[in-house]
CSV table of C-alpha atoms (C1' of nucleotides) in Angstrom, one decimal:
chain,number,residue,atom,x,y,z
V,1,MET,CA,-15.6,15.2,-103.1
V,2,ASN,CA,-14.2,12.0,-101.6
V,3,ASP,CA,-16.2,9.5,-99.6
V,4,LEU,CA,-18.9,8.9,-102.1
V,5,SER,CA,-19.8,6.0,-99.8
V,6,ASP,CA,-22.5,3.7,-101.1
V,7,GLY,CA,-23.6,2.8,-97.6
V,8,PHE,CA,-20.9,0.2,-97.3
V,9,ASP,CA,-17.2,0.2,-98.2
V,10,LEU,CA,-17.3,-1.1,-101.7
V,11,GLY,CA,-13.7,-0.3,-102.3
V,12,ALA,CA,-12.5,-2.3,-99.3
V,13,ARG,CA,-14.8,-5.0,-100.3
V,14,LEU,CA,-13.3,-5.3,-103.7
V,15,LYS,CA,-9.8,-5.1,-102.4
V,16,ALA,CA,-10.4,-7.8,-99.9
V,17,LEU,CA,-11.9,-10.0,-102.7
V,18,ARG,CA,-8.9,-9.3,-105.0
V,19,ASP,CA,-6.4,-9.9,-102.2
V,20,SER,CA,-8.0,-13.2,-101.2
V,21,HIS,CA,-7.5,-14.4,-104.7
V,22,GLY,CA,-3.9,-13.3,-104.7
V,23,MET,CA,-4.5,-11.1,-107.7
V,24,SER,CA,-2.9,-7.7,-108.5
V,25,GLN,CA,-4.8,-4.7,-109.7
V,26,ARG,CA,-3.3,-5.1,-113.2
V,27,GLU,CA,-4.0,-8.8,-113.4
V,28,LEU,CA,-7.6,-8.2,-112.5
V,29,ALA,CA,-7.8,-5.3,-114.9
V,30,LYS,CA,-6.6,-7.6,-117.7
V,31,ARG,CA,-9.1,-10.3,-116.9
V,32,ALA,CA,-11.9,-7.9,-116.7
V,33,GLY,CA,-10.9,-6.0,-119.7
V,34,VAL,CA,-10.6,-2.6,-118.0
V,35,SER,CA,-7.8,-0.3,-117.0
V,36,ASN,CA,-5.8,-0.9,-113.8
V,37,ALA,CA,-6.2,2.8,-112.9
V,38,ILE,CA,-9.9,2.6,-112.3
V,39,ILE,CA,-9.4,-0.3,-110.0
V,40,SER,CA,-7.1,1.8,-107.9
V,41,MET,CA,-9.7,4.6,-107.9
V,42,ILE,CA,-12.5,2.3,-107.0
V,43,GLU,CA,-10.7,0.6,-104.1
V,44,GLN,CA,-10.0,4.0,-102.6
V,45,ASN,CA,-13.7,4.9,-103.1
V,46,ARG,CA,-12.6,7.8,-105.3
V,47,SER,CA,-14.8,6.4,-108.1
V,48,SER,CA,-18.2,4.8,-107.9
V,49,PRO,CA,-18.2,2.2,-110.6
V,50,SER,CA,-21.2,1.7,-112.9
V,51,VAL,CA,-23.0,-1.6,-112.4
V,52,GLY,CA,-21.7,-2.7,-115.8
V,53,MET,CA,-18.1,-2.0,-114.6
V,54,LEU,CA,-18.6,-3.8,-111.4
V,55,LYS,CA,-20.0,-6.8,-113.2
V,56,LYS,CA,-17.0,-6.9,-115.5
V,57,LEU,CA,-14.7,-6.9,-112.4
V,58,LEU,CA,-16.6,-9.6,-110.7
V,59,ASP,CA,-16.5,-11.8,-113.8
V,60,GLY,CA,-12.8,-11.9,-113.3
V,61,PHE,CA,-13.0,-13.9,-110.1
V,62,PRO,CA,-15.7,-15.2,-110.9
V,63,MET,CA,-18.4,-13.9,-108.5
V,64,SER,CA,-22.0,-12.8,-109.2
V,65,LEU,CA,-23.3,-9.4,-108.3
V,66,ALA,CA,-25.7,-11.1,-105.9
V,67,GLU,CA,-22.8,-12.8,-104.1
V,68,PHE,CA,-20.9,-9.6,-104.0
V,69,PHE,CA,-23.7,-7.7,-102.2
V,70,ALA,CA,-24.7,-10.7,-100.1
V,71,ASP,CA,-24.8,-9.5,-96.5
V,72,ASP,CA,-21.6,-9.3,-94.7
V,73,LEU,CA,-20.3,-11.9,-92.3
V,74,LYS,CA,-20.2,-11.4,-88.6
V,75,PRO,CA,-17.8,-12.2,-85.8
V,76,ARG,CA,-17.7,-15.7,-84.3
V,77,PRO,CA,-16.6,-17.1,-81.0
V,78,GLN,CA,-16.4,-20.8,-80.4
V,79,ILE,CA,-14.8,-23.0,-83.0
V,80,PHE,CA,-14.7,-26.5,-81.6
V,81,PHE,CA,-17.6,-28.3,-80.1
V,82,ALA,CA,-17.5,-31.6,-78.2
V,83,ALA,CA,-20.4,-33.9,-78.9
V,84,SER,CA,-21.6,-33.2,-75.4
V,85,GLU,CA,-21.5,-29.5,-76.1
V,86,LEU,CA,-24.0,-29.6,-78.9
V,87,VAL,CA,-27.1,-27.9,-77.5
V,88,GLU,CA,-30.3,-29.9,-77.4
V,89,LEU,CA,-33.2,-27.9,-78.8
V,90,ALA,CA,-36.3,-30.1,-78.6
V,91,GLY,CA,-35.4,-33.4,-76.9
V,92,GLY,CA,-38.5,-35.5,-77.5
V,93,ALA,CA,-38.8,-38.3,-80.0
V,94,VAL,CA,-36.9,-36.0,-82.3
V,95,SER,CA,-33.6,-34.7,-81.0
V,96,TYR,CA,-32.1,-31.5,-82.4
V,97,ARG,CA,-28.5,-31.0,-81.3
V,98,GLN,CA,-27.3,-27.7,-82.5
V,99,VAL,CA,-23.6,-26.7,-83.2
V,100,GLY,CA,-23.3,-23.4,-81.2
V,101,LYS,CA,-25.4,-21.8,-78.6
V,102,ASP,CA,-26.4,-18.4,-80.0
V,103,MET,CA,-27.1,-18.3,-83.7
V,104,THR,CA,-27.7,-14.6,-84.1
V,105,GLY,CA,-25.3,-13.3,-86.7
V,106,LYS,CA,-24.3,-16.7,-87.9
V,107,ALA,CA,-24.7,-17.8,-91.5
V,108,ILE,CA,-25.4,-21.5,-90.9
V,109,GLN,CA,-27.3,-23.4,-88.3
V,110,LEU,CA,-25.7,-26.8,-88.3
V,111,MET,CA,-27.5,-29.6,-86.4
V,112,HIS,CA,-27.1,-33.3,-85.6
V,113,GLU,CA,-30.6,-34.7,-85.5
V,114,ARG,CA,-31.9,-38.1,-84.3
V,115,TYR,CA,-35.4,-39.4,-85.0
V,116,GLN,CA,-36.8,-42.3,-83.0
V,117,PRO,CA,-38.7,-44.9,-85.0
V,118,GLY,CA,-42.0,-43.4,-86.1
V,119,ALA,CA,-41.0,-39.9,-84.9
V,120,ASP,CA,-41.9,-36.9,-87.1
V,121,THR,CA,-41.8,-33.1,-87.1
V,122,GLY,CA,-45.4,-32.8,-86.3
V,123,GLY,CA,-48.7,-32.9,-88.1
V,124,GLN,CA,-48.6,-29.5,-89.8
V,125,MET,CA,-46.0,-28.8,-92.4
V,126,LEU,CA,-43.2,-26.4,-91.6
V,127,SER,CA,-42.4,-23.3,-93.6
V,128,HIS,CA,-39.8,-20.5,-93.0
V,129,GLU,CA,-37.6,-18.1,-94.9
V,130,ALA,CA,-34.4,-20.0,-95.5
V,131,GLU,CA,-32.8,-22.8,-97.4
V,132,GLU,CA,-32.0,-26.1,-95.8
V,133,GLY,CA,-30.3,-29.4,-96.6
V,134,GLY,CA,-29.2,-32.6,-95.0
V,135,VAL,CA,-27.3,-35.8,-95.3
V,136,ILE,CA,-28.7,-39.0,-93.9
V,137,ILE,CA,-26.2,-40.9,-91.8
V,138,ARG,CA,-28.2,-43.9,-90.5
V,139,GLY,CA,-31.7,-45.2,-90.8
V,140,ARG,CA,-34.5,-44.2,-93.2
V,141,LEU,CA,-36.1,-40.8,-93.3
V,142,GLU,CA,-39.2,-39.8,-95.2
V,143,VAL,CA,-38.9,-36.3,-96.5
V,144,THR,CA,-41.9,-34.4,-97.7
V,145,VAL,CA,-41.4,-31.1,-99.6
V,146,GLY,CA,-44.5,-29.5,-101.2
V,147,ASP,CA,-46.2,-32.3,-103.1
V,148,GLN,CA,-43.1,-34.5,-103.3
V,149,VAL,CA,-42.3,-37.3,-101.0
V,150,ARG,CA,-39.2,-39.5,-100.8
V,151,VAL,CA,-37.6,-42.0,-98.4
V,152,LEU,CA,-33.9,-41.4,-98.1
V,153,GLY,CA,-31.3,-43.8,-96.7
V,154,PRO,CA,-27.7,-43.5,-95.5
V,155,GLY,CA,-25.6,-41.3,-97.8
V,156,ASP,CA,-28.7,-39.8,-99.5
V,157,ALA,CA,-29.3,-36.1,-99.1
V,158,TYR,CA,-31.9,-33.4,-99.7
V,159,TYR,CA,-31.8,-29.6,-100.3
V,160,PHE,CA,-34.7,-27.2,-100.8
V,161,ASP,CA,-36.1,-23.7,-100.1
V,162,SER,CA,-37.6,-23.8,-96.6
V,163,ARG,CA,-40.5,-21.7,-97.7
V,164,ILE,CA,-42.0,-24.7,-99.4
V,165,PRO,CA,-44.0,-26.5,-96.7
V,166,HIS,CA,-42.1,-29.6,-95.5
V,167,ARG,CA,-42.0,-32.4,-93.0
V,168,PHE,CA,-39.7,-35.2,-91.8
V,169,ARG,CA,-40.6,-38.6,-90.5
V,170,ASN,CA,-38.6,-41.7,-89.5
V,171,VAL,CA,-40.3,-44.6,-91.4
V,172,GLY,CA,-37.7,-47.2,-90.4
V,173,THR,CA,-37.5,-49.5,-87.5
V,174,GLU,CA,-34.2,-48.1,-86.2
V,175,GLU,CA,-33.2,-44.7,-85.0
V,176,CYS,CA,-32.5,-42.3,-87.8
V,177,GLU,CA,-29.5,-40.0,-87.7
V,178,VAL,CA,-29.2,-36.9,-89.9
V,179,VAL,CA,-26.8,-33.9,-90.2
V,180,THR,CA,-28.7,-30.8,-91.4
V,181,ALA,CA,-27.9,-27.2,-92.3
V,182,ASN,CA,-30.1,-24.2,-92.4
V,183,SER,CA,-29.2,-20.8,-93.8
V,184,PRO,CA,-30.1,-18.4,-92.3
V,185,PRO,CA,-30.7,-20.1,-88.9
V,186,SER,CA,-34.4,-20.7,-88.5
V,187,PHE,CA,-35.3,-21.7,-84.9
T,1,MET,CA,-23.9,2.9,-127.9
T,2,ASN,CA,-27.0,1.1,-126.9
T,3,ASP,CA,-27.3,-2.3,-125.3
T,4,LEU,CA,-24.8,-1.8,-122.6
T,5,SER,CA,-26.3,-4.9,-121.1
T,6,ASP,CA,-24.9,-5.8,-117.6
T,7,GLY,CA,-25.6,-9.5,-118.3
T,8,PHE,CA,-29.2,-9.0,-117.2
T,9,ASP,CA,-31.9,-6.4,-118.0
T,10,LEU,CA,-31.3,-3.9,-115.2
T,11,GLY,CA,-33.6,-1.4,-116.8
T,12,ALA,CA,-36.5,-3.7,-117.0
T,13,ARG,CA,-35.7,-4.9,-113.5
T,14,LEU,CA,-35.9,-1.4,-112.1
T,15,LYS,CA,-39.1,-0.6,-114.0
T,16,ALA,CA,-40.8,-3.7,-112.8
T,17,LEU,CA,-39.8,-2.7,-109.2
T,18,ARG,CA,-41.1,0.8,-109.7
T,19,ASP,CA,-44.3,-0.3,-111.3
T,20,SER,CA,-45.0,-2.9,-108.6
T,21,HIS,CA,-44.9,0.0,-106.1
T,22,GLY,CA,-47.2,2.1,-108.2
T,23,MET,CA,-44.6,4.8,-108.4
T,24,SER,CA,-43.9,7.2,-111.3
T,25,GLN,CA,-40.5,8.0,-112.5
T,26,ARG,CA,-40.8,11.5,-111.1
T,27,GLU,CA,-42.0,10.3,-107.8
T,28,LEU,CA,-39.1,7.9,-107.4
T,29,ALA,CA,-36.7,10.6,-108.6
T,30,LYS,CA,-37.9,12.9,-105.9
T,31,ARG,CA,-37.6,10.2,-103.2
T,32,ALA,CA,-34.1,9.2,-104.4
T,33,GLY,CA,-33.0,12.8,-104.8
T,34,VAL,CA,-32.1,12.4,-108.4
T,35,SER,CA,-33.5,13.6,-111.7
T,36,ASN,CA,-36.4,11.9,-113.4
T,37,ALA,CA,-34.5,11.9,-116.7
T,38,ILE,CA,-31.8,9.5,-115.6
T,39,ILE,CA,-34.5,7.0,-114.5
T,40,SER,CA,-35.9,7.1,-118.0
T,41,MET,CA,-32.5,6.5,-119.4
T,42,ILE,CA,-31.7,3.7,-117.0
T,43,GLU,CA,-34.9,1.9,-117.6
T,44,GLN,CA,-34.2,1.9,-121.3
T,45,ASN,CA,-30.7,0.7,-120.6
T,46,ARG,CA,-29.4,3.8,-122.3
T,47,SER,CA,-27.4,4.5,-119.2
T,48,SER,CA,-25.6,2.2,-116.8
T,49,PRO,CA,-26.0,3.7,-113.4
T,50,SER,CA,-23.2,3.9,-110.9
T,51,VAL,CA,-23.5,1.7,-107.8
T,52,GLY,CA,-24.1,4.9,-105.8
T,53,MET,CA,-26.9,6.0,-108.1
T,54,LEU,CA,-28.5,2.5,-107.9
T,55,LYS,CA,-28.2,2.6,-104.2
T,56,LYS,CA,-30.0,6.0,-104.0
T,57,LEU,CA,-32.8,4.6,-106.2
T,58,LEU,CA,-33.3,1.5,-104.2
T,59,ASP,CA,-33.4,3.6,-101.0
T,60,GLY,CA,-36.6,5.0,-102.3
T,61,PHE,CA,-38.5,1.8,-102.1
T,62,PRO,CA,-36.7,0.7,-99.8
T,63,MET,CA,-34.6,-2.3,-101.0
T,64,SER,CA,-31.0,-3.2,-100.4
T,65,LEU,CA,-28.5,-3.8,-103.2
T,66,ALA,CA,-28.3,-7.3,-101.9
T,67,GLU,CA,-32.0,-7.8,-102.3
T,68,PHE,CA,-32.0,-6.2,-105.7
T,69,PHE,CA,-29.5,-8.6,-107.0
T,70,ALA,CA,-30.6,-11.5,-104.9
T,71,ASP,CA,-32.7,-13.4,-107.3
T,72,ASP,CA,-31.0,-12.9,-110.6
T,73,LEU,CA,-29.9,-16.6,-110.4
T,74,LYS,CA,-32.9,-18.8,-110.0
T,75,PRO,CA,-31.9,-22.4,-111.1
T,76,ARG,CA,-34.2,-25.4,-111.0
T,77,PRO,CA,-34.2,-26.9,-107.6
T,78,GLN,CA,-33.5,-30.6,-107.2
T,79,ILE,CA,-34.7,-31.6,-103.8
T,80,PHE,CA,-33.7,-35.2,-103.3
T,81,PHE,CA,-30.3,-36.7,-103.9
T,82,ALA,CA,-29.5,-40.3,-103.9
T,83,ALA,CA,-26.1,-41.1,-102.4
T,84,SER,CA,-24.8,-41.9,-105.8
T,85,GLU,CA,-26.0,-38.5,-107.1
T,86,LEU,CA,-23.7,-36.5,-104.8
T,87,VAL,CA,-21.1,-35.0,-107.0
T,88,GLU,CA,-17.5,-35.8,-106.3
T,89,LEU,CA,-15.4,-32.6,-106.2
T,90,ALA,CA,-11.9,-33.7,-105.6
T,91,GLY,CA,-11.7,-37.5,-105.4
T,92,GLY,CA,-8.2,-38.1,-104.1
T,93,ALA,CA,-7.3,-39.1,-100.5
T,94,VAL,CA,-10.0,-36.6,-99.5
T,95,SER,CA,-13.4,-37.1,-101.1
T,96,TYR,CA,-15.8,-34.2,-101.3
T,97,ARG,CA,-19.3,-35.3,-102.2
T,98,GLN,CA,-21.5,-32.3,-102.7
T,99,VAL,CA,-25.2,-32.1,-102.4
T,100,GLY,CA,-26.3,-30.5,-105.7
T,101,LYS,CA,-24.5,-29.8,-108.9
T,102,ASP,CA,-24.5,-26.0,-109.4
T,103,MET,CA,-24.2,-24.0,-106.3
T,104,THR,CA,-24.7,-20.5,-107.8
T,105,GLY,CA,-27.6,-18.9,-106.1
T,106,LYS,CA,-27.7,-21.4,-103.3
T,107,ALA,CA,-27.3,-20.4,-99.7
T,108,ILE,CA,-25.6,-23.5,-98.4
T,109,GLN,CA,-23.0,-25.9,-99.8
T,110,LEU,CA,-23.6,-29.2,-98.1
T,111,MET,CA,-21.0,-31.9,-98.4
T,112,HIS,CA,-20.4,-35.5,-97.3
T,113,GLU,CA,-16.6,-35.8,-97.0
T,114,ARG,CA,-14.3,-38.7,-96.4
T,115,TYR,CA,-10.7,-38.5,-95.4
T,116,GLN,CA,-8.4,-41.5,-95.9
T,117,PRO,CA,-6.0,-42.2,-92.9
T,118,GLY,CA,-3.3,-39.5,-93.0
T,119,ALA,CA,-5.1,-37.5,-95.7
T,120,ASP,CA,-5.3,-33.7,-95.3
T,121,THR,CA,-6.4,-30.6,-97.2
T,122,GLY,CA,-2.9,-29.7,-98.3
T,123,GLY,CA,0.2,-28.0,-97.0
T,124,GLN,CA,-1.1,-24.5,-97.2
T,125,MET,CA,-3.9,-23.2,-95.1
T,126,LEU,CA,-7.3,-22.5,-96.8
T,127,SER,CA,-9.0,-19.1,-96.6
T,128,HIS,CA,-12.1,-17.8,-98.2
T,129,GLU,CA,-15.1,-15.5,-97.7
T,130,ALA,CA,-17.7,-17.7,-96.0
T,131,GLU,CA,-18.6,-19.5,-92.8
T,132,GLU,CA,-18.4,-23.2,-92.4
T,133,GLY,CA,-19.2,-25.9,-90.0
T,134,GLY,CA,-19.2,-29.7,-89.8
T,135,VAL,CA,-20.2,-32.7,-87.7
T,136,ILE,CA,-17.8,-35.7,-87.4
T,137,ILE,CA,-19.6,-39.0,-88.1
T,138,ARG,CA,-16.8,-41.5,-87.9
T,139,GLY,CA,-13.0,-41.5,-87.3
T,140,ARG,CA,-10.8,-38.7,-85.9
T,141,LEU,CA,-10.2,-35.4,-87.6
T,142,GLU,CA,-7.6,-32.8,-86.6
T,143,VAL,CA,-9.0,-29.3,-87.3
T,144,THR,CA,-6.7,-26.3,-87.4
T,145,VAL,CA,-8.2,-22.9,-87.4
T,146,GLY,CA,-5.8,-19.9,-87.0
T,147,ASP,CA,-3.5,-20.8,-84.2
T,148,GLN,CA,-5.9,-23.3,-82.7
T,149,VAL,CA,-5.8,-27.0,-83.2
T,150,ARG,CA,-8.1,-29.8,-82.0
T,151,VAL,CA,-8.8,-33.4,-82.7
T,152,LEU,CA,-12.5,-34.2,-83.0
T,153,GLY,CA,-14.2,-37.5,-82.9
T,154,PRO,CA,-17.7,-38.9,-83.7
T,155,GLY,CA,-20.4,-36.5,-82.7
T,156,ASP,CA,-18.0,-33.6,-82.2
T,157,ALA,CA,-18.4,-30.5,-84.4
T,158,TYR,CA,-16.8,-27.3,-85.5
T,159,TYR,CA,-17.9,-23.9,-86.8
T,160,PHE,CA,-15.8,-20.9,-87.8
T,161,ASP,CA,-15.3,-18.0,-90.2
T,162,SER,CA,-13.7,-19.4,-93.3
T,163,ARG,CA,-11.5,-16.3,-93.7
T,164,ILE,CA,-9.4,-17.6,-90.8
T,165,PRO,CA,-6.8,-19.8,-92.4
T,166,HIS,CA,-7.7,-23.5,-91.7
T,167,ARG,CA,-6.8,-27.0,-92.5
T,168,PHE,CA,-8.2,-30.5,-91.9
T,169,ARG,CA,-6.3,-33.8,-91.4
T,170,ASN,CA,-7.3,-37.3,-90.6
T,171,VAL,CA,-5.0,-38.3,-87.7
T,172,GLY,CA,-6.7,-41.6,-87.0
T,173,THR,CA,-6.1,-45.1,-88.4
T,174,GLU,CA,-9.5,-45.5,-90.0
T,175,GLU,CA,-11.3,-43.5,-92.6
T,176,CYS,CA,-12.9,-40.3,-91.3
T,177,GLU,CA,-16.4,-39.3,-92.3
T,178,VAL,CA,-17.7,-35.7,-91.9
T,179,VAL,CA,-20.8,-33.8,-93.0
T,180,THR,CA,-20.0,-30.1,-93.7
T,181,ALA,CA,-21.8,-27.0,-94.6
T,182,ASN,CA,-20.4,-23.8,-96.2
T,183,SER,CA,-22.3,-20.6,-96.6
T,184,PRO,CA,-22.0,-19.1,-99.1
T,185,PRO,CA,-20.7,-22.0,-101.2
T,186,SER,CA,-16.9,-21.6,-101.6
T,187,PHE,CA,-15.6,-24.0,-104.2
D,1,DG,C1',-63.2,24.2,-127.4
D,2,DG,C1',-59.3,25.8,-124.0
D,3,DG,C1',-56.9,25.1,-119.4
D,4,DT,C1',-54.1,22.1,-116.1
D,5,DG,C1',-51.9,18.2,-114.5
D,6,DT,C1',-49.2,14.1,-115.2
D,7,DC,C1',-46.7,10.8,-117.7
D,8,DG,C1',-42.2,9.1,-120.2
D,9,DA,C1',-38.9,10.7,-123.5
D,10,DT,C1',-35.3,13.8,-125.4
D,11,DA,C1',-31.3,17.6,-126.2
D,12,DA,C1',-27.8,20.3,-124.7
D,13,DA,C1',-25.0,21.4,-120.6
D,14,DT,C1',-22.4,19.7,-116.9
D,15,DA,C1',-20.4,16.4,-113.6
D,16,DT,C1',-18.2,12.2,-113.2
D,17,DA,C1',-16.2,7.8,-114.5
D,18,DT,C1',-12.7,5.6,-117.2
D,19,DT,C1',-8.6,5.4,-120.1
D,20,DA,C1',-3.7,5.7,-121.5
D,21,DA,C1',0.4,7.1,-119.9
D,22,DT,C1',3.0,8.0,-116.5
D,23,DC,C1',5.1,8.3,-111.4
D,24,DA,C1',7.1,6.6,-107.0
D,25,DC,C1',8.2,2.9,-104.3
D,26,DA,C1',9.5,-1.6,-103.3
D,27,DT,C1',11.7,-6.3,-104.3
D,28,DT,C1',14.8,-9.3,-107.0
D,29,DA,C1',18.5,-10.4,-110.1
D,30,DT,C1',22.7,-9.3,-112.3
E,1,DA,C1',25.4,-0.8,-106.7
E,2,DT,C1',22.1,-0.8,-110.5
E,3,DA,C1',19.2,-2.3,-113.7
E,4,DA,C1',14.8,-4.9,-114.2
E,5,DT,C1',10.7,-6.0,-112.8
E,6,DG,C1',6.3,-5.7,-110.1
E,7,DT,C1',3.3,-3.1,-107.2
E,8,DG,C1',-0.4,0.7,-106.2
E,9,DA,C1',-1.1,5.6,-107.1
E,10,DT,C1',-1.6,9.8,-110.0
E,11,DT,C1',-2.5,13.1,-114.1
E,12,DA,C1',-4.5,14.9,-118.5
E,13,DA,C1',-7.5,13.4,-122.1
E,14,DT,C1',-11.7,11.2,-123.3
E,15,DA,C1',-16.1,8.7,-122.8
E,16,DT,C1',-20.0,8.4,-120.3
E,17,DA,C1',-23.4,9.4,-116.7
E,18,DT,C1',-26.4,12.8,-114.9
E,19,DT,C1',-28.9,17.3,-114.7
E,20,DT,C1',-31.7,21.0,-116.2
E,21,DA,C1',-35.0,22.3,-119.2
E,22,DT,C1',-38.1,21.0,-122.6
E,23,DC,C1',-41.1,18.3,-125.6
E,24,DG,C1',-45.4,15.7,-127.3
E,25,DA,C1',-49.0,12.6,-125.6
E,26,DC,C1',-52.7,11.4,-122.7
E,27,DA,C1',-56.3,12.2,-119.1
E,28,DC,C1',-59.4,15.0,-116.5
E,29,DC,C1',-62.1,19.2,-115.5
E,30,DC,C1',-64.8,23.3,-116.5
DNA sequence: GGGTGTCGATAAATATATTAATCACATTAT
DNA sequence: ATAATGTGATTAATATATTTATCGACACCC
């Protein structure tokens, strides 16, 4: 009657989480207000916890159910990237220099972008399933998200759901430099 | 014995899902290979389903556990952030200025970081469940990931699985400025 | 009116999860 | 050495989830 697998290894997942927080079964049990025995059982997949039980356990970290079930992370190759190794995606008036070559399986798409004066992301608004944010390093960037518009300068930042139609434009007289992140990668 | 609330109304959630698919309790029960009675119980929050049970039910739609729990945290989204609005997380020799206040439910944790000359992230290596990357804006940053070390300069970048023990240190004589992204947020 | 089908809810029976109290094995201190 | 802790695992007792079978209510058909 073992291996009541839920499709993924919930036990191992919980154990990894607990270990990464340097917590013992008993310590977690105390925090969550449950017995230590059940934690042992769950980690061996000898018991399938109720959602309420799992919630209690995650409260001890803390971590939400959503985060717990969030899709697993994948393997990764290259760690360091010289400035010259960033891959140029577009290369016109707007330069997208991406950290990493193949984004499949990655959680974040990190880019170093440069907008020439007057350059923008095109006439039509962009929209895709992701979240994105950025920090302005140099210059002035007009950011349009839905019906909101704002001009951001060095040190300013933005963050929004990429499904909302959006657009970027350099409204300054100098080149504009931005570091952006998309999750999941969207190009 | 009622109101075994899991923190959110799982019963209503399931019912809404089922209704939106125009499915009866019995039909879902058949698809999921469980009894219709338990669905009635669960929807009334008179029973807290095991994770395995919930998985079976969601397989009938189909929907993953991750998706089911995905949008239980839907905070108000601030889009634009003035430089002064970035929230300072640590504030010592290393400054972490985060884009956004509450990261729960967000996909990316975007930060504008500054390391004073000689500053580092502490003696012990960091490790957490996420992926992270960054682009160096100014100065020189020594990045240690696992057994690999590298000094990066302006325009250089890094990207790795945060579970690999890592460390950052400003080995230059001037302040070092970096824009980083974590997914999921890890502080 | 009496069928026939479906719906969601409920009761008693059964399977399973969870607890409280151990056990067996390490490491550390005396 | 040996006691004293701390760890994860196990067992019998109990609480709870889940099933099987049933109920009353509503709709449709003849």
